[in-house]
Short mmCIF file of C-alpha atoms and ligand atoms in Angstrom, two decimals:
data_model
loop_
_atom_site.label_atom_id
_atom_site.label_comp_id
_atom_site.label_asym_id
_atom_site.label_seq_id
_atom_site.Cartn_x
_atom_site.Cartn_y
_atom_site.Cartn_z
CA MET E 2 -16.51 7.03 -11.43
CA LEU E 3 -15.10 3.54 -10.91
CA LEU E 4 -15.82 3.32 -7.15
CA GLN E 5 -19.19 5.06 -6.92
CA GLY E 6 -20.89 4.18 -3.61
CA LYS E 7 -17.98 1.90 -2.56
CA THR E 8 -15.87 1.91 0.59
CA ALA E 9 -12.10 1.55 0.81
CA VAL E 10 -9.52 1.25 3.58
CA ILE E 11 -6.00 2.50 2.85
CA SER E 12 -3.09 2.01 5.25
CA GLY E 13 -0.16 4.43 5.42
CA ALA E 14 -2.23 7.14 3.76
CA ALA E 15 -1.55 10.19 5.93
CA SER E 16 1.85 11.23 4.56
CA LYS E 17 1.22 14.27 2.34
CA ARG E 18 3.39 13.28 -0.63
CA GLY E 19 2.89 9.55 -0.24
CA ILE E 20 1.34 6.88 -2.44
CA GLY E 21 -1.41 6.16 0.13
CA ARG E 22 -2.55 9.78 0.29
CA ALA E 23 -2.60 10.06 -3.54
CA THR E 24 -4.65 6.85 -3.57
CA ALA E 25 -7.19 8.24 -1.09
CA GLU E 26 -7.59 11.37 -3.24
CA LEU E 27 -7.99 9.34 -6.43
CA PHE E 28 -10.50 6.92 -4.86
CA VAL E 29 -12.61 9.83 -3.62
CA GLU E 30 -12.53 11.37 -7.11
CA HIS E 31 -14.01 8.05 -8.25
CA GLY E 32 -16.81 8.18 -5.67
CA ALA E 33 -15.42 6.08 -2.79
CA ARG E 34 -15.83 6.70 0.93
CA VAL E 35 -12.42 6.03 2.48
CA ALA E 36 -10.83 5.15 5.81
CA ILE E 37 -7.28 6.42 6.20
CA LEU E 38 -5.22 4.28 8.57
CA ASP E 39 -1.82 5.50 9.69
CA ILE E 40 0.63 5.19 12.57
CA ASP E 41 0.16 8.96 12.99
CA GLY E 42 -3.48 9.17 14.08
CA HIS E 43 -3.64 12.96 14.11
CA ALA E 44 -2.31 13.16 10.53
CA ALA E 45 -4.80 10.42 9.51
CA GLU E 46 -7.73 12.42 10.92
CA GLU E 47 -6.48 15.59 9.21
CA ALA E 48 -6.03 13.80 5.90
CA ALA E 49 -9.55 12.34 6.07
CA ALA E 50 -11.02 15.77 6.90
CA GLU E 51 -9.26 17.37 3.91
CA LEU E 52 -10.78 14.96 1.36
CA PRO E 53 -13.77 16.16 -0.70
CA LYS E 54 -17.12 14.90 0.64
CA VAL E 55 -19.03 11.98 -0.91
CA PRO E 56 -22.80 11.40 -0.61
CA HIS E 57 -22.65 8.07 1.25
CA GLY E 58 -20.95 9.33 4.44
CA ASP E 59 -17.89 10.91 6.01
CA HIS E 60 -14.37 9.68 5.47
CA VAL E 61 -12.57 8.55 8.61
CA GLY E 62 -8.96 8.78 9.81
CA ILE E 63 -7.79 6.27 12.40
CA ARG E 64 -4.53 5.59 14.18
CA CYS E 65 -3.37 2.09 13.30
CA ASP E 66 0.03 0.49 13.70
CA VAL E 67 -0.08 -2.29 11.11
CA ALA E 68 2.66 -4.17 12.98
CA ASP E 69 0.36 -4.51 16.01
CA ARG E 70 -2.43 -7.08 15.63
CA ASP E 71 -4.68 -5.50 18.30
CA SER E 72 -4.34 -2.10 16.65
CA CYS E 73 -5.44 -3.64 13.29
CA ILE E 74 -8.42 -5.40 14.91
CA SER E 75 -9.63 -2.26 16.66
CA ALA E 76 -9.23 -0.18 13.46
CA ALA E 77 -11.30 -2.79 11.59
CA ASP E 78 -14.02 -2.56 14.28
CA VAL E 79 -14.17 1.23 14.00
CA VAL E 80 -14.35 1.10 10.18
CA ALA E 81 -17.00 -1.64 10.19
CA LYS E 82 -19.17 0.39 12.60
CA ALA E 83 -18.81 3.51 10.44
CA PHE E 84 -19.06 1.93 6.97
CA GLY E 85 -20.80 -1.42 7.35
CA ARG E 86 -19.53 -3.15 4.24
CA ILE E 87 -15.85 -2.79 3.24
CA ASP E 88 -15.21 -3.23 -0.49
CA SER E 89 -11.45 -2.84 -0.71
CA LEU E 90 -8.36 -2.88 1.45
CA ILE E 91 -5.18 -1.25 0.21
CA ASN E 92 -2.27 -2.62 2.27
CA ASN E 93 0.07 0.27 1.52
CA ALA E 94 1.93 1.15 4.76
CA GLY E 95 5.65 0.54 4.72
CA ILE E 96 9.03 1.72 5.97
CA THR E 97 12.58 1.49 4.64
CA GLN E 98 16.05 1.44 6.12
CA PRO E 99 19.09 1.80 3.86
CA ILE E 100 21.63 -0.53 5.44
CA LYS E 101 23.97 -3.38 4.43
CA THR E 102 23.50 -7.05 5.36
CA LEU E 103 26.31 -7.23 7.93
CA ASP E 104 25.02 -4.14 9.74
CA ILE E 105 21.41 -5.33 10.23
CA SER E 106 20.64 -5.90 13.91
CA GLU E 107 17.94 -8.28 15.11
CA ALA E 108 15.80 -5.26 16.05
CA ASP E 109 16.27 -3.75 12.55
CA TRP E 110 15.25 -7.05 10.94
CA ASN E 111 12.18 -7.48 13.14
CA ARG E 112 11.01 -3.89 12.62
CA ILE E 113 11.28 -3.95 8.81
CA ILE E 114 9.69 -7.41 8.51
CA SER E 115 6.90 -6.58 10.94
CA VAL E 116 5.76 -3.34 9.31
CA ASN E 117 6.24 -4.32 5.65
CA MET E 118 5.18 -7.98 5.71
CA THR E 119 3.54 -9.02 9.00
CA GLY E 120 1.47 -5.83 8.86
CA ILE E 121 -0.13 -7.05 5.64
CA LEU E 122 -1.10 -10.33 7.33
CA PHE E 123 -2.52 -8.57 10.42
CA LEU E 124 -4.53 -5.99 8.49
CA SER E 125 -5.85 -8.58 6.04
CA GLN E 126 -6.86 -10.86 8.93
CA ALA E 127 -8.73 -7.94 10.50
CA PHE E 128 -10.71 -7.02 7.36
CA ILE E 129 -11.26 -10.33 5.55
CA PRO E 130 -14.15 -11.50 7.78
CA ASN E 131 -16.15 -8.37 6.84
CA MET E 132 -15.47 -8.95 3.12
CA ARG E 133 -16.24 -12.66 3.35
CA ASP E 134 -19.52 -12.02 5.19
CA ASN E 135 -20.52 -9.44 2.58
CA GLY E 136 -19.83 -11.57 -0.50
CA GLY E 137 -16.30 -10.48 -1.40
CA GLY E 138 -13.89 -7.62 -1.90
CA SER E 139 -10.47 -6.66 -3.18
CA ILE E 140 -7.14 -6.54 -1.34
CA ALA E 141 -4.03 -4.93 -2.81
CA CYS E 142 -0.65 -5.57 -1.17
CA ILE E 143 2.35 -3.31 -1.61
CA SER E 144 5.60 -4.97 -2.57
CA SER E 145 8.51 -3.37 -4.43
CA VAL E 146 10.95 -3.75 -7.29
CA SER E 147 13.42 -4.42 -4.45
CA ALA E 148 11.76 -7.84 -4.05
CA GLN E 149 12.43 -8.66 -7.70
CA ARG E 150 15.93 -7.36 -8.19
CA GLY E 151 17.31 -7.85 -4.70
CA GLY E 152 17.81 -4.48 -3.15
CA GLY E 153 17.49 -0.89 -4.12
CA ILE E 154 18.85 2.45 -3.12
CA PHE E 155 16.64 3.05 -0.12
CA GLY E 156 15.68 -0.34 1.28
CA GLY E 157 18.14 -2.77 2.80
CA PRO E 158 18.23 -6.58 2.29
CA HIS E 159 15.60 -7.00 5.05
CA TYR E 160 13.30 -4.66 3.07
CA SER E 161 13.82 -6.83 -0.06
CA ALA E 162 13.06 -9.94 2.00
CA ALA E 163 9.89 -8.44 3.47
CA LYS E 164 8.65 -7.21 0.09
CA ALA E 165 9.38 -10.63 -1.49
CA GLY E 166 7.46 -12.29 1.34
CA VAL E 167 4.48 -10.09 0.53
CA LEU E 168 4.30 -11.63 -2.96
CA GLY E 169 3.98 -15.16 -1.53
CA LEU E 170 1.53 -14.11 1.17
CA ALA E 171 -0.71 -12.31 -1.35
CA LYS E 172 -0.75 -15.33 -3.70
CA ALA E 173 -1.58 -17.69 -0.84
CA MET E 174 -4.43 -15.45 0.32
CA ALA E 175 -5.66 -15.17 -3.29
CA ARG E 176 -5.96 -18.99 -3.48
CA GLU E 177 -7.56 -19.30 -0.05
CA PHE E 178 -10.14 -16.53 -0.41
CA GLY E 179 -10.90 -16.63 -4.15
CA PRO E 180 -13.93 -18.90 -3.51
CA ALA E 181 -15.24 -16.28 -1.05
CA GLY E 182 -15.09 -13.65 -3.80
CA ILE E 183 -12.05 -11.90 -2.34
CA ARG E 184 -9.34 -11.00 -4.84
CA VAL E 185 -5.78 -10.42 -3.59
CA ASN E 186 -3.07 -8.89 -5.76
CA SER E 187 0.36 -7.31 -5.32
CA VAL E 188 1.86 -4.14 -6.73
CA THR E 189 5.61 -3.77 -7.32
CA PRO E 190 6.56 -0.11 -7.82
CA GLY E 191 9.97 0.99 -9.08
CA LEU E 192 11.34 4.33 -7.90
CA ILE E 193 8.45 6.62 -6.98
CA GLN E 194 9.05 10.20 -5.81
CA THR E 195 7.63 10.39 -2.27
CA ASP E 196 9.00 11.28 1.17
CA ILE E 197 10.68 7.84 1.31
CA THR E 198 12.74 8.68 -1.79
CA GLY E 199 12.15 12.19 -3.15
CA GLY E 200 14.29 14.43 -0.98
CA LYS E 201 17.14 11.97 -0.79
CA LEU E 202 18.19 11.84 -4.45
CA THR E 203 21.08 13.98 -5.68
CA PRO E 204 20.81 15.21 -9.33
CA GLU E 205 23.58 12.71 -10.24
CA MET E 206 21.74 9.78 -8.60
CA ARG E 207 18.51 10.78 -10.34
CA ALA E 208 20.19 11.00 -13.79
CA ASP E 209 21.87 7.66 -13.22
CA ILE E 210 18.62 5.91 -12.23
CA ILE E 211 16.69 7.40 -15.15
CA LYS E 212 19.26 5.93 -17.58
CA GLY E 213 17.89 2.50 -16.62
CA ILE E 214 14.20 3.42 -17.05
CA PRO E 215 12.85 3.06 -20.62
CA LEU E 216 9.99 5.51 -19.90
CA ASP E 217 12.69 8.08 -19.04
CA ARG E 218 11.36 9.38 -15.74
CA LEU E 219 10.87 8.44 -12.10
CA GLY E 220 7.37 7.42 -11.05
CA ASP E 221 5.01 9.58 -9.08
CA ALA E 222 2.46 8.61 -6.44
CA ARG E 223 -0.41 8.79 -8.94
CA ASP E 224 1.24 6.13 -11.12
CA VAL E 225 0.83 3.63 -8.28
CA ALA E 226 -2.56 5.00 -7.16
CA ASN E 227 -3.89 4.30 -10.67
CA ILE E 228 -2.98 0.62 -10.30
CA TYR E 229 -4.63 0.44 -6.86
CA LEU E 230 -7.73 2.00 -8.47
CA PHE E 231 -7.78 -0.68 -11.18
CA LEU E 232 -7.42 -3.40 -8.52
CA ALA E 233 -10.16 -1.95 -6.29
CA SER E 234 -12.58 -1.56 -9.21
CA ASP E 235 -14.61 -4.08 -11.15
CA LEU E 236 -12.24 -3.57 -14.11
CA SER E 237 -10.06 -6.19 -12.40
CA ALA E 238 -12.94 -8.56 -11.58
CA TYR E 239 -11.06 -11.58 -13.05
CA VAL E 240 -7.60 -10.66 -11.70
CA THR E 241 -6.28 -12.35 -8.56
CA GLY E 242 -2.87 -13.55 -7.38
CA ALA E 243 -1.27 -11.18 -9.88
CA VAL E 244 1.84 -9.06 -9.46
CA ILE E 245 1.58 -5.73 -11.26
CA ASP E 246 4.83 -3.86 -12.01
CA VAL E 247 4.73 -0.05 -11.98
CA ASN E 248 8.33 0.77 -12.77
CA GLY E 249 8.64 2.52 -16.13
CA GLY E 250 10.13 -0.62 -17.67
CA MET E 251 13.06 -0.82 -15.24
CA LEU E 252 13.09 -4.63 -15.32
CA ILE E 253 12.94 -5.16 -19.09
CA HIS E 254 15.98 -7.17 -20.13
P1 LIG U 15 5.52 7.26 2.68
O1 LIG U 15 5.14 8.57 2.09
O2 LIG U 15 6.54 7.26 3.79
O3 LIG U 15 4.21 6.50 3.15
C1 LIG U 15 4.24 5.44 4.06
C2 LIG U 15 3.16 5.70 5.08
O4 LIG U 15 3.08 4.57 5.96
C3 LIG U 15 3.44 6.93 5.95
O5 LIG U 15 2.26 7.70 6.08
C4 LIG U 15 3.87 6.31 7.27
O6 LIG U 15 3.60 7.13 8.39
C5 LIG U 15 3.00 5.08 7.30
N1 LIG U 15 3.48 4.08 8.25
C6 LIG U 15 4.75 3.79 8.61
N2 LIG U 15 4.76 2.80 9.53
C7 LIG U 15 3.47 2.45 9.74
C8 LIG U 15 2.84 1.51 10.59
N3 LIG U 15 3.56 0.71 11.41
N4 LIG U 15 1.49 1.44 10.59
C9 LIG U 15 0.76 2.25 9.79
N5 LIG U 15 1.31 3.18 8.97
C10 LIG U 15 2.65 3.28 8.95
O7 LIG U 15 6.11 6.28 1.57
P2 LIG U 15 5.58 5.85 0.12
O8 LIG U 15 6.75 6.00 -0.79
O9 LIG U 15 4.30 6.48 -0.21
O10 LIG U 15 5.41 4.29 0.37
C11 LIG U 15 4.16 3.62 0.37
C12 LIG U 15 4.44 2.15 0.18
O11 LIG U 15 5.03 1.96 -1.11
C13 LIG U 15 5.43 1.56 1.19
O12 LIG U 15 5.00 0.28 1.56
C14 LIG U 15 6.73 1.46 0.40
O13 LIG U 15 7.58 0.45 0.88
C15 LIG U 15 6.19 1.14 -0.97
N6 LIG U 15 7.09 1.44 -2.08
C16 LIG U 15 7.53 2.71 -2.28
C17 LIG U 15 8.38 2.95 -3.34
C18 LIG U 15 8.92 4.33 -3.61
O14 LIG U 15 9.81 4.46 -4.46
N7 LIG U 15 8.41 5.36 -2.97
C19 LIG U 15 8.80 1.90 -4.19
C20 LIG U 15 8.31 0.62 -3.95
C21 LIG U 15 7.45 0.39 -2.90
P3 LIG U 15 4.78 8.12 8.91
O15 LIG U 15 5.04 9.08 7.78
O16 LIG U 15 4.16 8.76 10.11
O17 LIG U 15 5.94 7.22 9.21
#
């Protein structure tokens, strides 16, 4: 029970097969009370209602568009009223768009950057004051192997740029808020089977990708949730500004 009596906020956690949802389930198994934030408010409420109960209060599901600053601020108000202290924020929401550089429109660029990168700034800005006033907390920021190797199968160059930007933003926030007891780290998953990826792989694509993964399989949502759990828990009390790969060894060279 690594999060007994703790509270956690997880963005992009309504999607049934997603990393955020698996994280909410794992955190609750470890005793946390969670707030599920998602662009789909109805799905967020349903997801929160389906989680097993914990003794220190009900889970909540809230509509939040991470790309909209006001939406992040009002979600933070609702969570603060319900929970009081917020121990961890998992900045997990994200979207992809498989597209080539010359085909990216200005609207495509702005949408991918705003959800994947600006959203992490907005949501962190909304929750940091609560953490700072309560003596600290942990923030995890989702990046991707696409940031490290420049592109992937599902995200375009704008997705790589956004996910690379997350790494710099997280390190800067780690420096700025370390003295306030707030740790900020990034997670860089490889290919994880979720709705973003799962249904879209042909058997040939899958076999080809696995050839490049020393652990000989694609990742699943729990593989990433386990890293978020480590970062939210006191096991990572002396870890900040770090980038944690969860990719089966894909980048070993
Ligand atoms: P997912 O199942 O699609 O989960 C993403 C969630 O974010 C969905 O619930 C989605 O809601 C929500 N969302 C989208 N736009 C949002 C917004 N503006 N505000 C709030 N929530 C929003 O995908 P996933 O694979 O679990 O991805 C989770 C994170 O991991 C993403 O940031 C992704 O880039 C990153 N990642 C994934 C992989 C992979 O291989 N799967 C690899 C590296 C990094 P809707 O379903 O309603 O759109």
